[in-house]
PDB file of C-alpha atoms and ligand atoms in Angstrom:
ATOM      1  CA  MET A 854      20.096 -12.258 -17.238  1.00  0.00           C
ATOM      2  CA  ASN A 855      19.269 -11.684 -13.526  1.00  0.00           C
ATOM      3  CA  LYS A 856      22.901 -11.223 -12.545  1.00  0.00           C
ATOM      4  CA  ASP A 857      23.160  -7.467 -12.085  1.00  0.00           C
ATOM      5  CA  ILE A 858      19.732  -6.720 -10.778  1.00  0.00           C
ATOM      6  CA  SER A 859      19.951  -4.364  -7.836  1.00  0.00           C
ATOM      7  CA  GLN A 860      18.855  -5.401  -4.373  1.00  0.00           C
ATOM      8  CA  ALA A 861      16.488  -2.396  -4.400  1.00  0.00           C
ATOM      9  CA  VAL A 862      14.562  -4.019  -7.274  1.00  0.00           C
ATOM     10  CA  ILE A 863      14.611  -7.417  -5.578  1.00  0.00           C
ATOM     11  CA  ARG A 864      13.258  -5.841  -2.395  1.00  0.00           C
ATOM     12  CA  ARG A 865      10.255  -4.489  -4.317  1.00  0.00           C
ATOM     13  CA  MET A 866       9.416  -7.873  -5.880  1.00  0.00           C
ATOM     14  CA  PRO A 867       7.671  -9.392  -2.830  1.00  0.00           C
ATOM     15  CA  ARG A 868       5.330  -6.408  -2.760  1.00  0.00           C
ATOM     16  CA  TYR A 869       4.399  -6.945  -6.423  1.00  0.00           C
ATOM     17  CA  TYR A 870       3.885 -10.608  -5.633  1.00  0.00           C
ATOM     18  CA  ARG A 871       1.566  -9.811  -2.719  1.00  0.00           C
ATOM     19  CA  TYR A 872      -0.531  -7.332  -4.719  1.00  0.00           C
ATOM     20  CA  LEU A 873      -0.815  -9.663  -7.684  1.00  0.00           C
ATOM     21  CA  GLY A 874      -1.899 -12.458  -5.320  1.00  0.00           C
ATOM     22  CA  GLU A 875      -4.643 -10.190  -3.987  1.00  0.00           C
ATOM     23  CA  LEU A 876      -5.728  -9.314  -7.543  1.00  0.00           C
ATOM     24  CA  LEU A 877      -5.923 -13.014  -8.378  1.00  0.00           C
ATOM     25  CA  ASP A 878      -8.089 -13.606  -5.299  1.00  0.00           C
ATOM     26  CA  GLU A 879     -10.376 -10.828  -6.571  1.00  0.00           C
ATOM     27  CA  GLY A 880     -10.618 -12.576  -9.942  1.00  0.00           C
ATOM     28  CA  VAL A 881      -8.698  -9.878 -11.876  1.00  0.00           C
ATOM     29  CA  GLU A 882      -7.169 -11.386 -15.018  1.00  0.00           C
ATOM     30  CA  ARG A 883      -5.173  -8.495 -16.395  1.00  0.00           C
ATOM     31  CA  ILE A 884      -3.945  -5.129 -15.268  1.00  0.00           C
ATOM     32  CA  SER A 885      -2.107  -2.200 -16.836  1.00  0.00           C
ATOM     33  CA  SER A 886       0.993  -0.743 -15.238  1.00  0.00           C
ATOM     34  CA  ASN A 887      -1.039   2.446 -14.632  1.00  0.00           C
ATOM     35  CA  GLU A 888      -3.717   0.581 -12.698  1.00  0.00           C
ATOM     36  CA  LEU A 889      -1.122  -1.382 -10.760  1.00  0.00           C
ATOM     37  CA  SER A 890       0.712   1.856 -10.042  1.00  0.00           C
ATOM     38  CA  LEU A 891      -2.415   3.480  -8.564  1.00  0.00           C
ATOM     39  CA  LYS A 892      -3.075   0.437  -6.431  1.00  0.00           C
ATOM     40  CA  MET A 893       0.500   0.158  -5.173  1.00  0.00           C
ATOM     41  CA  ASN A 894       1.387   3.840  -4.971  1.00  0.00           C
ATOM     42  CA  VAL A 895       4.482   3.330  -7.137  1.00  0.00           C
ATOM     43  CA  THR A 896       4.923   5.127 -10.461  1.00  0.00           C
ATOM     44  CA  ALA A 897       3.964   3.185 -13.582  1.00  0.00           C
ATOM     45  CA  SER A 898       7.422   3.794 -15.013  1.00  0.00           C
ATOM     46  CA  GLN A 899       9.018   2.304 -11.887  1.00  0.00           C
ATOM     47  CA  ILE A 900       6.885  -0.816 -12.349  1.00  0.00           C
ATOM     48  CA  ARG A 901       7.808  -1.084 -16.029  1.00  0.00           C
ATOM     49  CA  GLN A 902      11.486  -0.528 -15.247  1.00  0.00           C
ATOM     50  CA  ASP A 903      11.459  -3.094 -12.449  1.00  0.00           C
ATOM     51  CA  LEU A 904       9.776  -5.743 -14.548  1.00  0.00           C
ATOM     52  CA  ASN A 905      11.924  -4.978 -17.587  1.00  0.00           C
ATOM     53  CA  ASN A 906      14.890  -6.231 -15.552  1.00  0.00           C
ATOM     54  CA  PHE A 907      13.418  -9.684 -15.966  1.00  0.00           C
ATOM     55  CA  GLY A 908      12.296  -9.345 -19.549  1.00  0.00           C
ATOM     56  CA  GLY A 909       9.141  -7.241 -19.259  1.00  0.00           C
ATOM     57  CA  PHE A 910       6.117  -9.585 -19.135  1.00  0.00           C
ATOM     58  CA  GLY A 911       3.713  -6.903 -20.381  1.00  0.00           C
ATOM     59  CA  GLN A 912       2.159  -6.379 -23.796  1.00  0.00           C
ATOM     60  CA  GLN A 913       1.666  -2.905 -25.256  1.00  0.00           C
ATOM     61  CA  GLY A 914      -2.026  -2.043 -24.972  1.00  0.00           C
ATOM     62  CA  TYR A 915      -2.879  -5.225 -23.085  1.00  0.00           C
ATOM     63  CA  GLY A 916      -1.120  -4.754 -19.771  1.00  0.00           C
ATOM     64  CA  TYR A 917      -0.008  -7.643 -17.638  1.00  0.00           C
ATOM     65  CA  ASN A 918      -1.584 -11.043 -17.363  1.00  0.00           C
ATOM     66  CA  VAL A 919      -1.981 -11.235 -13.582  1.00  0.00           C
ATOM     67  CA  GLN A 920      -1.673 -15.020 -13.242  1.00  0.00           C
ATOM     68  CA  TYR A 921       1.377 -15.154 -15.491  1.00  0.00           C
ATOM     69  CA  LEU A 922       3.104 -12.213 -13.803  1.00  0.00           C
ATOM     70  CA  TYR A 923       2.321 -13.642 -10.356  1.00  0.00           C
ATOM     71  CA  GLU A 924       3.841 -16.980 -11.307  1.00  0.00           C
ATOM     72  CA  GLU A 925       6.866 -15.395 -12.964  1.00  0.00           C
ATOM     73  CA  ILE A 926       7.631 -13.177  -9.960  1.00  0.00           C
ATOM     74  CA  GLY A 927       7.167 -16.201  -7.725  1.00  0.00           C
ATOM     75  CA  ARG A 928       9.683 -18.039  -9.901  1.00  0.00           C
ATOM     76  CA  ILE A 929      12.124 -15.107  -9.782  1.00  0.00           C
ATOM     77  CA  LEU A 930      11.856 -15.154  -5.998  1.00  0.00           C
ATOM     78  CA  GLY A 931      12.428 -18.907  -5.933  1.00  0.00           C
ATOM     79  CA  LEU A 932       8.982 -19.596  -4.509  1.00  0.00           C
ATOM     80  CA  GLU A 933       8.244 -22.563  -6.727  1.00  0.00           C
ATOM     81  CA  GLN A 934      10.648 -24.551  -4.576  1.00  0.00           C
ATOM     82  CA  ARG A 935       9.951 -25.711  -1.064  1.00  0.00           C
ATOM     83  CA  HIS A 936      12.294 -24.259   1.556  1.00  0.00           C
ATOM     84  CA  ASN A 937      12.774 -26.083   4.832  1.00  0.00           C
ATOM     85  CA  ILE A 938      13.430 -23.781   7.771  1.00  0.00           C
ATOM     86  CA  ILE A 939      14.722 -24.515  11.236  1.00  0.00           C
ATOM     87  CA  ILE A 940      14.394 -22.044  14.088  1.00  0.00           C
ATOM     88  CA  ILE A 941      17.101 -21.642  16.704  1.00  0.00           C
ATOM     89  CA  GLY A 942      15.698 -20.111  19.885  1.00  0.00           C
ATOM     90  CA  VAL A 943      12.057 -20.920  20.623  1.00  0.00           C
ATOM     91  CA  GLY A 944      11.172 -17.982  22.874  1.00  0.00           C
ATOM     92  CA  ASN A 945       8.647 -15.238  22.117  1.00  0.00           C
ATOM     93  CA  LEU A 946       9.818 -14.526  18.595  1.00  0.00           C
ATOM     94  CA  GLY A 947      10.720 -18.095  17.628  1.00  0.00           C
ATOM     95  CA  GLN A 948       7.285 -19.304  18.735  1.00  0.00           C
ATOM     96  CA  ALA A 949       5.535 -16.476  16.891  1.00  0.00           C
ATOM     97  CA  LEU A 950       7.329 -17.466  13.674  1.00  0.00           C
ATOM     98  CA  ALA A 951       6.642 -21.154  14.218  1.00  0.00           C
ATOM     99  CA  ASN A 952       2.937 -20.443  14.763  1.00  0.00           C
ATOM    100  CA  TYR A 953       2.563 -18.278  11.672  1.00  0.00           C
ATOM    101  CA  SER A 954       0.990 -20.613   9.162  1.00  0.00           C
ATOM    102  CA  SER A 955       1.120 -18.298   6.132  1.00  0.00           C
ATOM    103  CA  PHE A 956       4.829 -18.946   5.509  1.00  0.00           C
ATOM    104  CA  GLU A 957       3.920 -22.467   4.525  1.00  0.00           C
ATOM    105  CA  LYS A 958       1.563 -21.244   1.808  1.00  0.00           C
ATOM    106  CA  MET A 959       4.601 -19.620   0.159  1.00  0.00           C
ATOM    107  CA  GLY A 960       6.632 -22.820   0.420  1.00  0.00           C
ATOM    108  CA  PHE A 961       8.566 -21.907   3.571  1.00  0.00           C
ATOM    109  CA  VAL A 962       8.041 -24.929   5.776  1.00  0.00           C
ATOM    110  CA  ILE A 963       9.269 -24.919   9.361  1.00  0.00           C
ATOM    111  CA  THR A 964      10.630 -28.370  10.005  1.00  0.00           C
ATOM    112  CA  GLY A 965      12.732 -28.022  13.144  1.00  0.00           C
ATOM    113  CA  LEU A 966      12.788 -26.021  16.376  1.00  0.00           C
ATOM    114  CA  PHE A 967      15.852 -25.915  18.625  1.00  0.00           C
ATOM    115  CA  ASP A 968      16.499 -24.386  22.025  1.00  0.00           C
ATOM    116  CA  ILE A 969      18.708 -24.960  25.053  1.00  0.00           C
ATOM    117  CA  ASN A 970      15.977 -24.599  27.660  1.00  0.00           C
ATOM    118  CA  PRO A 971      15.154 -28.114  28.905  1.00  0.00           C
ATOM    119  CA  ASP A 972      11.678 -26.931  29.962  1.00  0.00           C
ATOM    120  CA  LEU A 973      10.848 -26.522  26.289  1.00  0.00           C
ATOM    121  CA  GLU A 974      12.043 -29.980  25.224  1.00  0.00           C
ATOM    122  CA  GLY A 975       9.281 -31.873  23.428  1.00  0.00           C
ATOM    123  CA  ARG A 976       6.817 -28.971  23.608  1.00  0.00           C
ATOM    124  CA  ILE A 977       4.770 -28.749  20.430  1.00  0.00           C
ATOM    125  CA  VAL A 978       4.822 -25.349  18.763  1.00  0.00           C
ATOM    126  CA  GLY A 979       3.033 -24.982  15.441  1.00  0.00           C
ATOM    127  CA  ARG A 980       2.822 -28.828  15.100  1.00  0.00           C
ATOM    128  CA  ILE A 981       6.569 -29.355  15.692  1.00  0.00           C
ATOM    129  CA  PRO A 982       8.339 -30.579  18.822  1.00  0.00           C
ATOM    130  CA  VAL A 983      11.077 -28.434  20.305  1.00  0.00           C
ATOM    131  CA  ARG A 984      14.401 -30.257  20.210  1.00  0.00           C
ATOM    132  CA  MET A 985      17.486 -29.521  22.236  1.00  0.00           C
ATOM    133  CA  LEU A 986      20.324 -27.780  20.448  1.00  0.00           C
ATOM    134  CA  ARG A 987      22.579 -30.818  20.918  1.00  0.00           C
ATOM    135  CA  GLU A 988      20.294 -32.639  18.440  1.00  0.00           C
ATOM    136  CA  LEU A 989      21.127 -30.144  15.687  1.00  0.00           C
ATOM    137  CA  GLU A 990      23.881 -32.234  14.038  1.00  0.00           C
ATOM    138  CA  PRO A 991      21.944 -35.524  13.877  1.00  0.00           C
ATOM    139  CA  PHE A 992      18.877 -33.605  12.655  1.00  0.00           C
ATOM    140  CA  ALA A 993      20.827 -31.904   9.871  1.00  0.00           C
ATOM    141  CA  ALA A 994      22.325 -35.245   8.858  1.00  0.00           C
ATOM    142  CA  THR A 995      18.893 -36.728   8.224  1.00  0.00           C
ATOM    143  CA  HIS A 996      16.795 -33.722   7.183  1.00  0.00           C
ATOM    144  CA  LYS A 997      17.318 -31.252   4.387  1.00  0.00           C
ATOM    145  CA  VAL A 998      17.626 -27.779   5.877  1.00  0.00           C
ATOM    146  CA  ASP A 999      17.618 -24.778   3.546  1.00  0.00           C
ATOM    147  CA  ILE A1000      17.288 -21.844   5.935  1.00  0.00           C
ATOM    148  CA  ALA A1001      18.035 -21.331   9.622  1.00  0.00           C
ATOM    149  CA  ALA A1002      16.250 -18.566  11.520  1.00  0.00           C
ATOM    150  CA  LEU A1003      18.219 -17.145  14.444  1.00  0.00           C
ATOM    151  CA  THR A1004      15.878 -16.028  17.216  1.00  0.00           C
ATOM    152  CA  MET A1005      18.073 -16.537  20.261  1.00  0.00           C
ATOM    153  CA  PRO A1006      20.154 -13.971  22.198  1.00  0.00           C
ATOM    154  CA  LYS A1007      22.665 -12.121  20.068  1.00  0.00           C
ATOM    155  CA  TYR A1008      25.752 -13.091  22.074  1.00  0.00           C
ATOM    156  CA  THR A1009      25.384 -16.701  20.903  1.00  0.00           C
ATOM    157  CA  ALA A1010      24.522 -15.848  17.295  1.00  0.00           C
ATOM    158  CA  ASP A1011      27.982 -15.936  15.683  1.00  0.00           C
ATOM    159  CA  LYS A1012      28.906 -19.258  17.202  1.00  0.00           C
ATOM    160  CA  ILE A1013      25.626 -20.902  16.259  1.00  0.00           C
ATOM    161  CA  ALA A1014      25.613 -19.367  12.782  1.00  0.00           C
ATOM    162  CA  ASN A1015      29.046 -20.848  12.042  1.00  0.00           C
ATOM    163  CA  ARG A1016      27.927 -24.190  13.441  1.00  0.00           C
ATOM    164  CA  LEU A1017      24.987 -24.093  11.027  1.00  0.00           C
ATOM    165  CA  VAL A1018      27.268 -23.147   8.139  1.00  0.00           C
ATOM    166  CA  ASN A1019      29.498 -26.128   8.973  1.00  0.00           C
ATOM    167  CA  LEU A1020      26.419 -28.309   8.661  1.00  0.00           C
ATOM    168  CA  GLY A1021      25.975 -27.084   5.101  1.00  0.00           C
ATOM    169  CA  ILE A1022      23.164 -24.589   5.717  1.00  0.00           C
ATOM    170  CA  ARG A1023      23.500 -21.889   3.068  1.00  0.00           C
ATOM    171  CA  ALA A1024      20.973 -19.259   4.196  1.00  0.00           C
ATOM    172  CA  ILE A1025      20.424 -17.503   7.494  1.00  0.00           C
ATOM    173  CA  TRP A1026      17.404 -15.436   8.466  1.00  0.00           C
ATOM    174  CA  ASN A1027      18.953 -13.400  11.227  1.00  0.00           C
ATOM    175  CA  PHE A1028      16.749 -11.731  13.821  1.00  0.00           C
ATOM    176  CA  ALA A1029      19.503 -11.374  16.431  1.00  0.00           C
ATOM    177  CA  HIS A1030      20.627  -7.763  16.445  1.00  0.00           C
ATOM    178  CA  ILE A1031      24.189  -8.461  15.377  1.00  0.00           C
ATOM    179  CA  ASP A1032      26.122  -8.399  12.108  1.00  0.00           C
ATOM    180  CA  LEU A1033      27.173 -11.999  11.757  1.00  0.00           C
ATOM    181  CA  GLU A1034      30.799 -12.855  11.115  1.00  0.00           C
ATOM    182  CA  LEU A1035      30.643 -15.989   9.047  1.00  0.00           C
ATOM    183  CA  MET A1036      33.582 -18.162   8.081  1.00  0.00           C
ATOM    184  CA  ASP A1037      31.977 -18.821   4.709  1.00  0.00           C
ATOM    185  CA  LYS A1038      31.213 -15.554   2.906  1.00  0.00           C
ATOM    186  CA  ASP A1039      29.042 -17.279   0.301  1.00  0.00           C
ATOM    187  CA  VAL A1040      26.331 -18.030   2.819  1.00  0.00           C
ATOM    188  CA  VAL A1041      23.446 -15.627   2.337  1.00  0.00           C
ATOM    189  CA  VAL A1042      22.148 -13.690   5.297  1.00  0.00           C
ATOM    190  CA  GLU A1043      18.960 -11.675   5.535  1.00  0.00           C
ATOM    191  CA  ASN A1044      18.923  -9.442   8.597  1.00  0.00           C
ATOM    192  CA  VAL A1045      15.541  -8.489   9.987  1.00  0.00           C
ATOM    193  CA  HIS A1046      15.192  -5.567  12.356  1.00  0.00           C
ATOM    194  CA  LEU A1047      11.615  -4.681  13.201  1.00  0.00           C
ATOM    195  CA  SER A1048      12.971  -1.756  15.201  1.00  0.00           C
ATOM    196  CA  ASP A1049      14.405  -0.213  11.992  1.00  0.00           C
ATOM    197  CA  SER A1050      10.921  -0.201  10.573  1.00  0.00           C
ATOM    198  CA  LEU A1051       9.577   1.406  13.757  1.00  0.00           C
ATOM    199  CA  MET A1052      12.267   4.087  13.667  1.00  0.00           C
ATOM    200  CA  GLN A1053      11.370   4.844  10.058  1.00  0.00           C
ATOM    201  CA  LEU A1054       7.740   5.110  11.122  1.00  0.00           C
ATOM    202  CA  SER A1055       8.739   7.471  13.919  1.00  0.00           C
ATOM    203  CA  TYR A1056      10.688   9.647  11.472  1.00  0.00           C
ATOM    204  CA  ASN A1057       7.768   9.784   9.051  1.00  0.00           C
ATOM    205  CA  MET A1058       5.345  10.640  11.883  1.00  0.00           C
ATOM    206  CA  MET A1059       7.588  13.509  12.920  1.00  0.00           C
ATOM    207  CA  ARG A1060       7.891  14.767   9.341  1.00  0.00           C
ATOM    208  CA  SER A1061       4.148  14.594   8.755  1.00  0.00           C
ATOM    209  CA  GLN A1062       3.504  16.445  12.048  1.00  0.00           C
ATOM    210  CA  LYS A1063       5.922  19.197  11.005  1.00  0.00           C
ATOM    211  CA  GLU A1064       4.232  19.515   7.616  1.00  0.00           C
ATOM    212  CA  ARG A1065       0.793  19.722   9.217  1.00  0.00           C
ATOM    213  CA  LYS A1066       2.055  22.445  11.559  1.00  0.00           C
ATOM    214  CA  LYS A1067       3.544  24.372   8.620  1.00  0.00           C
ATOM    215  CA  GLU A1068       0.263  24.134   6.664  1.00  0.00           C
ATOM    216  CA  PHE A1069      -1.694  25.222   9.721  1.00  0.00           C
ATOM    217  CA  ALA A1070       0.610  28.240  10.232  1.00  0.00           C
ATOM    218  CA  LYS A1071       0.291  29.146   6.522  1.00  0.00           C
ATOM    219  CA  LYS A1072      -3.527  28.984   6.673  1.00  0.00           C
ATOM    220  CA  ASN A1073      -3.574  31.182   9.803  1.00  0.00           C
ATOM    221  CA  GLU A1074      -1.276  33.673   8.112  1.00  0.00           C
ATOM    222  CA  THR A1075      -3.489  34.001   5.015  1.00  0.00           C
ATOM    223  CA  SER A1076      -6.710  34.234   7.025  1.00  0.00           C
ATOM    224  CA  SER A1077      -5.244  36.952   9.297  1.00  0.00           C
ATOM    225  CA  LYS A1078      -4.245  38.950   6.171  1.00  0.00           C
ATOM    226  CA  GLN A1079      -7.794  38.793   4.752  1.00  0.00           C
TER     227      GLN A1079
HETATM  228  P1  NAD B1679      13.223 -14.883  24.369  1.00  0.00           P
HETATM  229  O1  NAD B1679      14.074 -14.704  25.575  1.00  0.00           O
HETATM  230  O2  NAD B1679      11.736 -14.983  24.536  1.00  0.00           O
HETATM  231  O3  NAD B1679      13.685 -16.199  23.585  1.00  0.00           O
HETATM  232  C1  NAD B1679      15.014 -16.559  23.382  1.00  0.00           C
HETATM  233  C2  NAD B1679      15.093 -18.072  23.326  1.00  0.00           C
HETATM  234  O4  NAD B1679      16.399 -18.434  22.926  1.00  0.00           O
HETATM  235  C3  NAD B1679      14.835 -18.721  24.692  1.00  0.00           C
HETATM  236  O5  NAD B1679      13.886 -19.743  24.561  1.00  0.00           O
HETATM  237  C4  NAD B1679      16.200 -19.280  25.083  1.00  0.00           C
HETATM  238  O6  NAD B1679      16.135 -20.450  25.852  1.00  0.00           O
HETATM  239  C5  NAD B1679      16.791 -19.545  23.707  1.00  0.00           C
HETATM  240  N1  NAD B1679      18.260 -19.643  23.698  1.00  0.00           N
HETATM  241  C6  NAD B1679      19.162 -18.994  24.471  1.00  0.00           C
HETATM  242  N2  NAD B1679      20.420 -19.353  24.098  1.00  0.00           N
HETATM  243  C7  NAD B1679      20.279 -20.256  23.103  1.00  0.00           C
HETATM  244  C8  NAD B1679      21.183 -20.984  22.334  1.00  0.00           C
HETATM  245  N3  NAD B1679      22.491 -20.877  22.499  1.00  0.00           N
HETATM  246  N4  NAD B1679      20.706 -21.820  21.409  1.00  0.00           N
HETATM  247  C9  NAD B1679      19.380 -21.940  21.191  1.00  0.00           C
HETATM  248  N5  NAD B1679      18.456 -21.277  21.896  1.00  0.00           N
HETATM  249  C10 NAD B1679      18.913 -20.436  22.843  1.00  0.00           C
HETATM  250  O7  NAD B1679      13.596 -13.710  23.387  1.00  0.00           O
HETATM  251  P2  NAD B1679      12.774 -13.151  22.127  1.00  0.00           P
HETATM  252  O8  NAD B1679      11.973 -12.000  22.552  1.00  0.00           O
HETATM  253  O9  NAD B1679      12.077 -14.278  21.439  1.00  0.00           O
HETATM  254  O10 NAD B1679      13.946 -12.596  21.225  1.00  0.00           O
HETATM  255  C11 NAD B1679      14.838 -13.518  20.644  1.00  0.00           C
HETATM  256  C12 NAD B1679      15.926 -12.815  19.847  1.00  0.00           C
HETATM  257  O11 NAD B1679      15.359 -12.086  18.795  1.00  0.00           O
HETATM  258  C13 NAD B1679      16.731 -11.798  20.651  1.00  0.00           C
HETATM  259  O12 NAD B1679      18.045 -11.815  20.161  1.00  0.00           O
HETATM  260  C14 NAD B1679      16.052 -10.481  20.338  1.00  0.00           C
HETATM  261  O13 NAD B1679      16.915  -9.386  20.477  1.00  0.00           O
HETATM  262  C15 NAD B1679      15.703 -10.723  18.889  1.00  0.00           C
HETATM  263  N6  NAD B1679      14.573  -9.956  18.404  1.00  0.00           N
HETATM  264  C16 NAD B1679      14.737  -9.391  17.196  1.00  0.00           C
HETATM  265  C17 NAD B1679      13.716  -8.703  16.620  1.00  0.00           C
HETATM  266  C18 NAD B1679      13.948  -8.130  15.276  1.00  0.00           C
HETATM  267  O14 NAD B1679      13.164  -7.353  14.771  1.00  0.00           O
HETATM  268  N7  NAD B1679      15.032  -8.496  14.651  1.00  0.00           N
HETATM  269  C19 NAD B1679      12.488  -8.556  17.276  1.00  0.00           C
HETATM  270  C20 NAD B1679      12.350  -9.157  18.520  1.00  0.00           C
HETATM  271  C21 NAD B1679      13.398  -9.872  19.080  1.00  0.00           C
END
């Protein structure tokens, strides 16, 4: 059933999940798509369409059961399973990820940290010791690794990513600013670029400034005519 669901829909699911989690914390038991739409600033029909991809979940006149919908979206996103993550590159970004405890609440558990800097060897970051990259193979042989996060310089990313793929790791969370060329095309890659988000913010700031200027000019024009 979930086969042809567009990535655009999938990308909206975590936001639904977050909002529903907040509603649960507030003790809300059910919500209509209209109420959810006001809260999330998405049209009610978009919400209904999105959720209909997975079979609906709502009842006419009743709305959505928040707990049920939260759990179902969590299941769709695969959050009922634990995911073990290793981080390659324990610099500024790698340490920030390792120290962020909220991932664990969603079942993303950081179990290994790897770097090549001997000064970092054995240092504890977010409860885990930093290992040297040469220990990657023995680690992967004895620990289940579901996801590898790449937070080292981009020029090493391809080589390391393929080394991880050879170890049987099927998912890469890629922060290095490079499009990975993987030998195995079935491995899933999620690229994260915080700078893309900043550029989008910059664009929207510019647009909103222009609109404010236009409105200001329009107001001046009408008041000078009066
Ligand atoms: P950093 O210099 O603080 O950390 C990089 C770490 O990688 C260092 O500890 C270094 O020893 C280690 N390293 C170098 N080569 C390695 C290798 N072959 N194997 C394992 N570890 C290795 O840098 P940072 O600020 O943490 O940034 C890390 C990476 O993330 C960079 O590629 C940077 O461009 C990228 N980055 C991406 C985003 C994003 O939004 N995608 C944001 C910030 C940084």
